[in-house]
CSV table of C-alpha atoms in Angstrom, one decimal:
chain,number,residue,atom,x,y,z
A,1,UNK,CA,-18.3,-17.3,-23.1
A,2,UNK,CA,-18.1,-16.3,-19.6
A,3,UNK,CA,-20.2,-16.7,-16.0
A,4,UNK,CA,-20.9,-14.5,-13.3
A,5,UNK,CA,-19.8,-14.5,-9.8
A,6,UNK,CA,-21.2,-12.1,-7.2
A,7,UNK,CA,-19.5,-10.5,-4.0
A,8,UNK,CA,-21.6,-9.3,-1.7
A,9,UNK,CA,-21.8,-7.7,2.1
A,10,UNK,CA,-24.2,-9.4,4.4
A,11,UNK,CA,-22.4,-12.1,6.8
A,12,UNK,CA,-25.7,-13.2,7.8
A,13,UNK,CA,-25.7,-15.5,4.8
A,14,UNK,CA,-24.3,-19.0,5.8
A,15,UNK,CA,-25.5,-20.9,3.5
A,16,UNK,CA,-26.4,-21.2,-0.3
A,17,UNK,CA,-30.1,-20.1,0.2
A,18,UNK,CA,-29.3,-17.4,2.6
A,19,UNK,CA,-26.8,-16.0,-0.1
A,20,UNK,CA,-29.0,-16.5,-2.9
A,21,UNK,CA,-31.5,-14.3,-1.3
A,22,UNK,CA,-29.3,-11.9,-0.5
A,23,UNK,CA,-27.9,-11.5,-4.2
A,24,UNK,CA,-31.3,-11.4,-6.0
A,25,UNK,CA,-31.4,-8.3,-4.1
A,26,UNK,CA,-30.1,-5.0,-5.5
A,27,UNK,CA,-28.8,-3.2,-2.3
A,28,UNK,CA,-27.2,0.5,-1.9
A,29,UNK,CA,-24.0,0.5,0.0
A,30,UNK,CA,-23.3,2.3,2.5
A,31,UNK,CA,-19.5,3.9,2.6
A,32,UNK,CA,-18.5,1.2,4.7
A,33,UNK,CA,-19.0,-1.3,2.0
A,34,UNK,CA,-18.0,1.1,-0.7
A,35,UNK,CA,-14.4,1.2,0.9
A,36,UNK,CA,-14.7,-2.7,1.0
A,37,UNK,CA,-15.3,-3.3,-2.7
A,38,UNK,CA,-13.0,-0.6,-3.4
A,39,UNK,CA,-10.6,-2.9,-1.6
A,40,UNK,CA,-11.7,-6.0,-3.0
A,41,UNK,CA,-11.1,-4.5,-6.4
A,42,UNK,CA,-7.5,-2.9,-5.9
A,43,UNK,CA,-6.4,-6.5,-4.1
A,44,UNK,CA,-7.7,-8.7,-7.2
A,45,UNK,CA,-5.8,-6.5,-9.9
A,46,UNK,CA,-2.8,-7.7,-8.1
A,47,UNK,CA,-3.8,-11.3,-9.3
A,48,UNK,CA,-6.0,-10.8,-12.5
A,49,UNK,CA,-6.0,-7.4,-13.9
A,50,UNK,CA,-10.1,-6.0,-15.2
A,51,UNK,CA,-8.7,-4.2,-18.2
A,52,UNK,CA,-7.5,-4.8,-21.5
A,53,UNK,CA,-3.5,-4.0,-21.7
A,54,UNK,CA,-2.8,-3.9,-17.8
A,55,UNK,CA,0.5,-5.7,-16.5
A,56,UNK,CA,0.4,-7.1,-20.7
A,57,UNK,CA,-2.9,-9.0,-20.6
A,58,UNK,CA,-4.1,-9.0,-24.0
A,59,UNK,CA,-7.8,-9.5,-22.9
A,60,UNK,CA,-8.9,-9.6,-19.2
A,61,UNK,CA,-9.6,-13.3,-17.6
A,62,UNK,CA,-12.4,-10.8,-14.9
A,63,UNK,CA,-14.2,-8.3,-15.5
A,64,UNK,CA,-16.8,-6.2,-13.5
A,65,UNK,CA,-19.9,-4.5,-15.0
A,66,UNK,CA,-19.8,-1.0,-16.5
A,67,UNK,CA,-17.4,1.1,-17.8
A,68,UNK,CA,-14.6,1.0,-17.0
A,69,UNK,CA,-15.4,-1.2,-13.0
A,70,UNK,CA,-19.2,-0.1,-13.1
A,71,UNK,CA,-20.7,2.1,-9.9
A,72,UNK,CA,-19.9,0.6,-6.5
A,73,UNK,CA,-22.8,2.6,-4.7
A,74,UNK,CA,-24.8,-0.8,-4.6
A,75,UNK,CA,-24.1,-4.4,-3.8
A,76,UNK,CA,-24.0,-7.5,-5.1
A,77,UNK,CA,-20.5,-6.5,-6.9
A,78,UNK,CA,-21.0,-8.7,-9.8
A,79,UNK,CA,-18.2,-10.1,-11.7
A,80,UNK,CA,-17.8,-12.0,-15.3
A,81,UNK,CA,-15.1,-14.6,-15.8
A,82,UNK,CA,-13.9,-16.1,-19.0
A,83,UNK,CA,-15.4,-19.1,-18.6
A,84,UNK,CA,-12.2,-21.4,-19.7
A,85,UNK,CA,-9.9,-19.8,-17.1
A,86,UNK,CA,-12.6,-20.5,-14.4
A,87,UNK,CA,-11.1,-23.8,-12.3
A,88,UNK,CA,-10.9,-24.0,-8.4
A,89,UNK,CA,-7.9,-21.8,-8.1
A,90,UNK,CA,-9.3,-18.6,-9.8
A,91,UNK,CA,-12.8,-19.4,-7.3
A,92,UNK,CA,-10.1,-19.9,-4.1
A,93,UNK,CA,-8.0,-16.9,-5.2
A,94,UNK,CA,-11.6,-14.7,-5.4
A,95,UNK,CA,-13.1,-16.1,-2.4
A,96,UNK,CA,-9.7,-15.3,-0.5
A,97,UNK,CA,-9.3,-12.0,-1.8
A,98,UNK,CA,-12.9,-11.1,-0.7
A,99,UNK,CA,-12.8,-12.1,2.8
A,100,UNK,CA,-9.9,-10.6,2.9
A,101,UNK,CA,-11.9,-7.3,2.6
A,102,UNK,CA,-15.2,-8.2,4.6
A,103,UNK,CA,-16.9,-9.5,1.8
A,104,UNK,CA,-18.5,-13.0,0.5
A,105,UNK,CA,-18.3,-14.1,-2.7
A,106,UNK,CA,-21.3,-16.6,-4.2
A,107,UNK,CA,-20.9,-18.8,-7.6
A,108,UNK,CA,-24.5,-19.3,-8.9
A,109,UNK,CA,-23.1,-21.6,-11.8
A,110,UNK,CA,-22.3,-24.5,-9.2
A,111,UNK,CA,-24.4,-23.0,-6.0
A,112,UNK,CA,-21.3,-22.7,-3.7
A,113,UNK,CA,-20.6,-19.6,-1.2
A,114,UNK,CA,-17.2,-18.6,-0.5
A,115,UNK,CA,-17.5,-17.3,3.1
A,116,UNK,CA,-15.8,-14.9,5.3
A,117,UNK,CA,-14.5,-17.7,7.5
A,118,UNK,CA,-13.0,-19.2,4.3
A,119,UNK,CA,-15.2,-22.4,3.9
A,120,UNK,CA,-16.9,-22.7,0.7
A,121,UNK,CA,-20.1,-24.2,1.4
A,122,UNK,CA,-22.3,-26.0,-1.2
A,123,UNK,CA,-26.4,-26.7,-1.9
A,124,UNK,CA,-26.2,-30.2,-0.5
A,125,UNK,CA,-25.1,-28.4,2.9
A,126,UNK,CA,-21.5,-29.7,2.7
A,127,UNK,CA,-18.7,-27.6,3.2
A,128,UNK,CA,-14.3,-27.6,2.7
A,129,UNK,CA,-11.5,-24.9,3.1
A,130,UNK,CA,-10.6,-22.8,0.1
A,131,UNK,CA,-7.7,-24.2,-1.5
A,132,UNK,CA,-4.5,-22.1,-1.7
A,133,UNK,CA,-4.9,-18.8,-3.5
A,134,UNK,CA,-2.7,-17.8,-6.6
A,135,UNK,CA,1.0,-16.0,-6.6
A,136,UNK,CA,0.3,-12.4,-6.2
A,137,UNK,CA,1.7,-10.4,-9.4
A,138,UNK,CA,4.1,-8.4,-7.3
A,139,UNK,CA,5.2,-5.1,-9.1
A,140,UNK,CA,9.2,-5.0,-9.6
A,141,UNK,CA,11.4,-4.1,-6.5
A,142,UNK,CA,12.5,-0.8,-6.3
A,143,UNK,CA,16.2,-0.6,-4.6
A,144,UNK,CA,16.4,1.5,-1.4
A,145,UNK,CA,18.5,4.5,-1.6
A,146,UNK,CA,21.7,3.7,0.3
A,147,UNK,CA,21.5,5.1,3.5
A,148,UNK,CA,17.8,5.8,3.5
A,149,UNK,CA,17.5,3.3,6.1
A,150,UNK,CA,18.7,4.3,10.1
A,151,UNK,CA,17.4,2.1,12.7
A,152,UNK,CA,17.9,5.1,14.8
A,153,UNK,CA,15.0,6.7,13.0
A,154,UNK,CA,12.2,5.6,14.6
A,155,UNK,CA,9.4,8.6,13.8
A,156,UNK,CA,10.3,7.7,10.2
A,157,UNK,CA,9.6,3.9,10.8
A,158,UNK,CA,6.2,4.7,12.6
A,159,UNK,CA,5.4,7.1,9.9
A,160,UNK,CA,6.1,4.6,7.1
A,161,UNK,CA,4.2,2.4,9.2
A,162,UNK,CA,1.1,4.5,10.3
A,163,UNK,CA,1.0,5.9,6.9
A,164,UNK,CA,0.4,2.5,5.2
A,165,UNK,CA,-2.7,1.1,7.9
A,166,UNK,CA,-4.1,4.7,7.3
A,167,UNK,CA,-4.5,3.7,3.9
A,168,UNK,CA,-6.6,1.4,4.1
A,169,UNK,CA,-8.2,2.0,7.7
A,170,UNK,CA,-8.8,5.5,7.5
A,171,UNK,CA,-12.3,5.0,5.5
A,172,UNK,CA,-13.1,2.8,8.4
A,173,UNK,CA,-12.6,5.7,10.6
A,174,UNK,CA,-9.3,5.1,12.3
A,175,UNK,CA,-7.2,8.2,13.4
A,176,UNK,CA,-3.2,8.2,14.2
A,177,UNK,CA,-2.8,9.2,18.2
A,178,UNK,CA,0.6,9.5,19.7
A,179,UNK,CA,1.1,7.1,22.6
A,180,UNK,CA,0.8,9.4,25.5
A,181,UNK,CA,4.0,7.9,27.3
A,182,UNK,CA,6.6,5.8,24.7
A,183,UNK,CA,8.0,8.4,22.2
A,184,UNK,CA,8.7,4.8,20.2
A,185,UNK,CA,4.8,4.1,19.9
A,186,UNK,CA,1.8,4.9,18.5
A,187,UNK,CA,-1.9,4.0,18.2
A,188,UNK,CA,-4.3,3.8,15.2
A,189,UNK,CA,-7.5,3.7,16.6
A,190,UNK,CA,-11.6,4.4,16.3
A,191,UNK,CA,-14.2,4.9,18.8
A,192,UNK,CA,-17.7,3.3,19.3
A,193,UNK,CA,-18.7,5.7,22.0
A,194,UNK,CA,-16.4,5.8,24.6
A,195,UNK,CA,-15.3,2.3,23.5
A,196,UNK,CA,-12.1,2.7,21.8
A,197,UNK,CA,-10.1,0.1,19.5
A,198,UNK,CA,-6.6,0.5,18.9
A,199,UNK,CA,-3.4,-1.5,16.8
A,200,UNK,CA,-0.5,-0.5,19.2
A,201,UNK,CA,2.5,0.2,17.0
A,202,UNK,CA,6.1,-0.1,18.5
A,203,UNK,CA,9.6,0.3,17.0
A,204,UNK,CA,12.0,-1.2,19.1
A,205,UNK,CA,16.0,0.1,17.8
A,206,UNK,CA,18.9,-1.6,17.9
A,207,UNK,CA,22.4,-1.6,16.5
A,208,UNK,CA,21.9,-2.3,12.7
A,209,UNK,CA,18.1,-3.2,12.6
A,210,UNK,CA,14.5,-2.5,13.5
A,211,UNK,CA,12.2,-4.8,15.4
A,212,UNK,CA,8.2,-4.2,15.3
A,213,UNK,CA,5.8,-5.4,17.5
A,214,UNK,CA,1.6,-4.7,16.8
A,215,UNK,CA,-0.9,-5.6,19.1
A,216,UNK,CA,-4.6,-4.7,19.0
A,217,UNK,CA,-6.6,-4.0,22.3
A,218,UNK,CA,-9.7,-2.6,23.2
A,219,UNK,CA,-10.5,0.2,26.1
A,220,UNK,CA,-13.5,-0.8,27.5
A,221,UNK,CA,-14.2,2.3,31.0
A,222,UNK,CA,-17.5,1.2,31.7
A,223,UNK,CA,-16.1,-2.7,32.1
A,224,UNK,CA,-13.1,-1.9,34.0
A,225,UNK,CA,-15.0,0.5,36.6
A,226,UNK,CA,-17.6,-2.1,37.3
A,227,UNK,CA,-14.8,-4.8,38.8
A,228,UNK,CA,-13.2,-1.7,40.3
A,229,UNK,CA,-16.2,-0.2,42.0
A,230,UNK,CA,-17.2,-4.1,43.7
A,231,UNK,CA,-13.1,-4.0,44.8
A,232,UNK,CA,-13.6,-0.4,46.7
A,233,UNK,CA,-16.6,-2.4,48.1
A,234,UNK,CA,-15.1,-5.4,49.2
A,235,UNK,CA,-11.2,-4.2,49.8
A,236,UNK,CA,-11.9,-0.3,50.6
A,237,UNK,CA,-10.9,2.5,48.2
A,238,UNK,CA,-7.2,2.2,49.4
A,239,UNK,CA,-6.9,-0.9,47.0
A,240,UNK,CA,-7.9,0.8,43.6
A,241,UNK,CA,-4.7,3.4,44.4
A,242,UNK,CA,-2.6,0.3,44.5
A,243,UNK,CA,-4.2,-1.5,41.5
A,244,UNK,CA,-3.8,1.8,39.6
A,245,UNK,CA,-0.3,1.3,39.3
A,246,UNK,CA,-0.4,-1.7,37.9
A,247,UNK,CA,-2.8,-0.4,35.4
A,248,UNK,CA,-2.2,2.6,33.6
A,249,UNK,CA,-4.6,4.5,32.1
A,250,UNK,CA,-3.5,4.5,28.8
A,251,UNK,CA,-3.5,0.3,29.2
A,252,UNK,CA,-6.0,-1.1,27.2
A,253,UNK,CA,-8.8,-3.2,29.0
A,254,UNK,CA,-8.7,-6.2,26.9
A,255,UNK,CA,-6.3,-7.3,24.7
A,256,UNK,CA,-7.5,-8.8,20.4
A,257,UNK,CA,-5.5,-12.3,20.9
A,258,UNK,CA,-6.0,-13.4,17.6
A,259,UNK,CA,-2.9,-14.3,16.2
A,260,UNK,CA,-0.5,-12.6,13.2
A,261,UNK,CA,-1.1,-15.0,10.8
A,262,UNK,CA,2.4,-15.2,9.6
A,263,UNK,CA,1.9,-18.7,7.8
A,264,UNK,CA,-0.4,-16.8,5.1
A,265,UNK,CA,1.9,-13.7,4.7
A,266,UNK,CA,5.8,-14.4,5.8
A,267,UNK,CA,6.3,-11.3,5.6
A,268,UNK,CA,4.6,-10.7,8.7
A,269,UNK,CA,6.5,-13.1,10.5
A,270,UNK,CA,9.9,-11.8,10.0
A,271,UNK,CA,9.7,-8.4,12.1
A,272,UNK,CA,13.5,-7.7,12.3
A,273,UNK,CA,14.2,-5.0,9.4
A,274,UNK,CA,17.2,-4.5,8.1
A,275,UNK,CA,16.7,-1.7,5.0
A,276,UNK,CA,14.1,0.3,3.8
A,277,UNK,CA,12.4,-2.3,1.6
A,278,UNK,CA,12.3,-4.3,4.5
A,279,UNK,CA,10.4,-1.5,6.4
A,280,UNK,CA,7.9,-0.9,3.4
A,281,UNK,CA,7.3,-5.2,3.0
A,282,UNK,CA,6.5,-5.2,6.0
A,283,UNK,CA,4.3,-2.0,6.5
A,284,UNK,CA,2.1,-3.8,3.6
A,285,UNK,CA,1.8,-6.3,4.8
A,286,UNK,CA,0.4,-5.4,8.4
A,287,UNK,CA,-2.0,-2.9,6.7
A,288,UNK,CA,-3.2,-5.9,4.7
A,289,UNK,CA,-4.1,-7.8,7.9
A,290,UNK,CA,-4.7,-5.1,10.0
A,291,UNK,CA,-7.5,-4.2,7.6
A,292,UNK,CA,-9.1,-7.7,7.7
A,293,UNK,CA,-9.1,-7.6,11.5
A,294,UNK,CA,-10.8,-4.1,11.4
A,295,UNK,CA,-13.3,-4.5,9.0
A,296,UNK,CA,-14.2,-7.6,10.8
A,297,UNK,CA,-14.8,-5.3,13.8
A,298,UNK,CA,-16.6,-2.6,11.5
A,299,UNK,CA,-19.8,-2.8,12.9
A,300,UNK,CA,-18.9,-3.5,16.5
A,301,UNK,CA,-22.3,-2.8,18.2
A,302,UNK,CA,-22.2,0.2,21.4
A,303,UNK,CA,-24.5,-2.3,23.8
A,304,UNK,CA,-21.7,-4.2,25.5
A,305,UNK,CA,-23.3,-7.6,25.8
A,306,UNK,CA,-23.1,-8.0,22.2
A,307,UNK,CA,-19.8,-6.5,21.8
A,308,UNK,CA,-18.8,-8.9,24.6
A,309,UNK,CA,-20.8,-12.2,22.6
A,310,UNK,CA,-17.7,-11.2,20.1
A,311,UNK,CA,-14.9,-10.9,21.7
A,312,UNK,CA,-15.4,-13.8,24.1
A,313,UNK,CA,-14.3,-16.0,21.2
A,314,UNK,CA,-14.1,-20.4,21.7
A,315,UNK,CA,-10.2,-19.1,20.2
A,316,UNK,CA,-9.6,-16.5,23.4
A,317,UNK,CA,-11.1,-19.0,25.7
A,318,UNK,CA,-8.4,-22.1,24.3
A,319,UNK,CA,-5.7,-19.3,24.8
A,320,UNK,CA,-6.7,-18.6,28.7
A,321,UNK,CA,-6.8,-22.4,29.5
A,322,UNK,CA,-3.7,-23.3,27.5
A,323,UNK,CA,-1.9,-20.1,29.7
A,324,UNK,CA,-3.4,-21.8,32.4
A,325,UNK,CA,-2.0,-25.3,32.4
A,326,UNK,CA,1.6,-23.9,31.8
A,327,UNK,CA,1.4,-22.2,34.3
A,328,UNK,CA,2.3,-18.9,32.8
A,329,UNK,CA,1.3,-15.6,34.4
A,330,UNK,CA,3.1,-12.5,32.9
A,331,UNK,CA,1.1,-12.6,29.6
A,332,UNK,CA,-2.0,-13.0,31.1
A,333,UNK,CA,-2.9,-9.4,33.1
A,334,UNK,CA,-5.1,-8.6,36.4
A,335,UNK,CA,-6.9,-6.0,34.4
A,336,UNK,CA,-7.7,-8.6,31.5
A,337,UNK,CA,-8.5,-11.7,33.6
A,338,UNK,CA,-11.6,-9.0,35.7
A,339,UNK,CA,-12.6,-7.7,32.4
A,340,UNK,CA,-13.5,-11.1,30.8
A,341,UNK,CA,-15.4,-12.2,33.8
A,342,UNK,CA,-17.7,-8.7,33.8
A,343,UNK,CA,-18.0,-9.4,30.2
A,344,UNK,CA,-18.5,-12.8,30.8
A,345,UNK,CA,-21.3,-12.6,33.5
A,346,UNK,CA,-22.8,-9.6,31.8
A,347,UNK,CA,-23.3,-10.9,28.0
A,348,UNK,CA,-24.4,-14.1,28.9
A,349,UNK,CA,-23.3,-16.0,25.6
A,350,UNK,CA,-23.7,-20.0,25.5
A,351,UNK,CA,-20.1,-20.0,26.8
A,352,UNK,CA,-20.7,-18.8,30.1
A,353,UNK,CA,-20.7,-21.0,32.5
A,354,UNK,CA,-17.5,-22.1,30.8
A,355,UNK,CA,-16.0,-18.7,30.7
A,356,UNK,CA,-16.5,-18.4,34.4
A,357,UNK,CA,-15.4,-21.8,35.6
A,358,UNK,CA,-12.1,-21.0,33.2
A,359,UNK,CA,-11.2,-17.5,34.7
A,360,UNK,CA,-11.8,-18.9,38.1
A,361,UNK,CA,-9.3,-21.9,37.8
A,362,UNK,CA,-7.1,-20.0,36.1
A,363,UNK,CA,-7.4,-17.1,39.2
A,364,UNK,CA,-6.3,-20.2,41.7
A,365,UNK,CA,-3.9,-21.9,39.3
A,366,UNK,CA,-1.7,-18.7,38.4
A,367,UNK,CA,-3.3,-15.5,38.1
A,368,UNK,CA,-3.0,-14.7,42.2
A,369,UNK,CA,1.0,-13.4,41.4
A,370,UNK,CA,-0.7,-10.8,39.7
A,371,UNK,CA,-3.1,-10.0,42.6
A,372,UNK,CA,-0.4,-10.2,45.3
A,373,UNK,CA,1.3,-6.5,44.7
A,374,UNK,CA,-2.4,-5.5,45.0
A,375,UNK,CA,-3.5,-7.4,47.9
A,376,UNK,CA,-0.6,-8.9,50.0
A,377,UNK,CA,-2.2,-11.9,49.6
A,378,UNK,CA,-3.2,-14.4,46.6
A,379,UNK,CA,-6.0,-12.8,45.5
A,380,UNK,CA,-8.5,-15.7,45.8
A,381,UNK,CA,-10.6,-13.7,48.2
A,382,UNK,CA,-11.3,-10.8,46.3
A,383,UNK,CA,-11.9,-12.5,43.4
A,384,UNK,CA,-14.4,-14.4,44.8
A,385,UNK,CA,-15.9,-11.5,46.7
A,386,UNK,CA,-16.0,-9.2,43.3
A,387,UNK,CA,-17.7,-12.6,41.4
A,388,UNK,CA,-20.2,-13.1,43.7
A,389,UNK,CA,-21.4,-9.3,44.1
A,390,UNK,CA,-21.2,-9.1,39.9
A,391,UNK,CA,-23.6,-12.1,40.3
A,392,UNK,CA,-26.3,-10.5,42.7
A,393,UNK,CA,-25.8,-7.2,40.9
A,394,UNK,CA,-24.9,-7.0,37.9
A,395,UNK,CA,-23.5,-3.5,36.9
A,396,UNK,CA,-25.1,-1.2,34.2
A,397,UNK,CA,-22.2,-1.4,31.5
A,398,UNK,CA,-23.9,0.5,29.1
A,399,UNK,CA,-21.5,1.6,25.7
């Protein structure tokens, strides 16, 4: 005997109704949500293979419908399980493995939705985290070739590297660009427009290893010319030659903060490589979680109020008023503090006023180091003078 559960694309659907709804309906998929099943379905083969005879399985525990996986040009995605193998873990390992693709997964049998932000919710409105997923079959280590490992070679390292995120970002429409001044870096990015979004890769060498660093950041013109325009008002035009140092071009505006998360995958925590299997580890594993970041980002709307309603997160906000009550000011930049407030006045999201009141402590607590190179002074001024003329008139941001 066996049951059905249903993954599905449509993070509208918070609750058992909602999703209910949204799986009675037979929907096409758009190639966005094609390359997410696709994904869904490689990942859970790692854990419970769909065929007969795979990895020795005698008889599969999941299967999907058709033949062999069924058509995956429309959603719900619906899968049978054997019906004695279904407990809590094969439900958490499921419900893990979709979200970590974009999807949702809904259980009809018991009325519970496994959701993106990895809560299963229930009919009686009550909700709990997903419990642990399963041990991922990992196929047997193949020994690096002696040698095939330099830590002097890093074009190899961010080609091992770029190669693996293009694997699974490319059908989300990310391109490989070289970083226009660190030979050791590159970016994977996609456009909205003249919006950009881009995972900064960086290979630092040293004597017998490699260390990697990845950040994600956004390049937002139309945000940082608005706070630039009310300084050439306020300052003169003299200033924005002086700030311009400070910010490169090729900076990104505003900076993804959301954390590696390290405690799910070690892997991603241990950045220092040593060999090549260390290098390829550790490639999967970023494209794994680069992937969940960007699909999250997938349909990033071009009207920059709503894009801003996103990224001015209750998790970014913690992260500015922790950095502001130690007083820390290096990882906190000029060009990301006057982004936040444009966004922040200009998307008007039910953190507001909180946004504000944050960036403005934080500008008196630390942030005037970074605005005395610009101004000779702490800054306080002309971060007043730039709030209050965003406040009377509010720029046109557009995309």
């Amino acid at each position: 005997m066996s049951t059905i559960v249903q993954i599905f694309d449509r993070i509208t659907a918070t609750d058992v109704p909602t999703a209910l709804a949204a799986c009675k309906r037979d929907q096409a998929a758009t190639p966005r949500v094609v390359a997410m099943l696709e994904q869904f379905l490689r990942e859970v083969q790692c854990y419970y293979p769909l065929a007969a005879g795979a990895n020795g399985v005698d008889q599969p525990l999941i299967w999907t419908e058709g033949l062999p996986f069924g058509p995956l040009d429309h959603w719900p995605l619906n899968l049978g399980v054997d019906i004695e193998a279904l407990n809590a873990t094969v439900l958490s390992t499921l419900g893990h493995v979709a979200a970590d693709a974009g999807l949702q997964l809904f259980e009809p049998q018991s009325a519970a939705l496994y959701r993106l932000d990895r809560q299963v919710v229930y009919a009686n409105g009550t909700a709990e985290p997903f419990a642990e997923r399963a041990l991922r079959a990992e196929p047997p280590r193949v020994q690096a070739t002696p040698g095939s490992f330099a830590p002097a070679r890093v074009p190899h390292s961010l080609d091992v590297l770029c190669g693996a995120l293009m694997e699974r970002l490319a059908p989300l429409g990310f391109e490989v660009h070289p970083h226009p001044v660190n030979s050791r870096a590159r970016f994977v990015q996609r456009s909205y427009g003249p919006t950009v979004q881009a995972f900064s890769l960086h290979v630092q060498p040293e004597q017998d290893r490699q260390y990697i660093h990845c950040s994600v950041g956004w390049w937002l013109p139309s945000v940082r010319e608005a706070w630039l325009a009310r300084l050439d008002e306020i300052g003169g035009r003299e200033l924005r030659s002086r700030v311009k140092s400070f910010i490169p071009d090729h900076e990104r505006t505003l900076s993804d903060f959301q954390q590696i998360p390290w405690h799910r995958n070690p892997r991603l925590g241990q950045n220092e490589l040593r060999s090549a299997q260390d290098l390829d580890d550790y490639a999967r594993a970023l494209a794994f979680w680069a992937a969940e970041r960007a699909i999250l980002w997938q349909d990033a709307p071009k009207d920059m109020a709503a894009l801003g309603k996103l990224l001015l997160s209750v998790d970014q906000l913690t992260r500015v008023l922790k950095d502001g009550e130690s007083g820390v000011h290096s990882a906190f930049c000029l060009q990301e503090q006057m982004a936040l407030l444009v966004l922040a006045l200009h998307c008007r999201t039910p953190l507001r006023d909180i946004w504000v009141e944050t960036l403005r402590h934080r500008q008196r607590v630390t942030q005037h180091v970074q605005w005395k190179p610009v101004s000779g002074n702490d800054g306080n001024a002309l971060f007043e003078g730039i709030f209050q003329s965003l406040v009377g008139r509010p720029p046109a941001l557009g995309a």
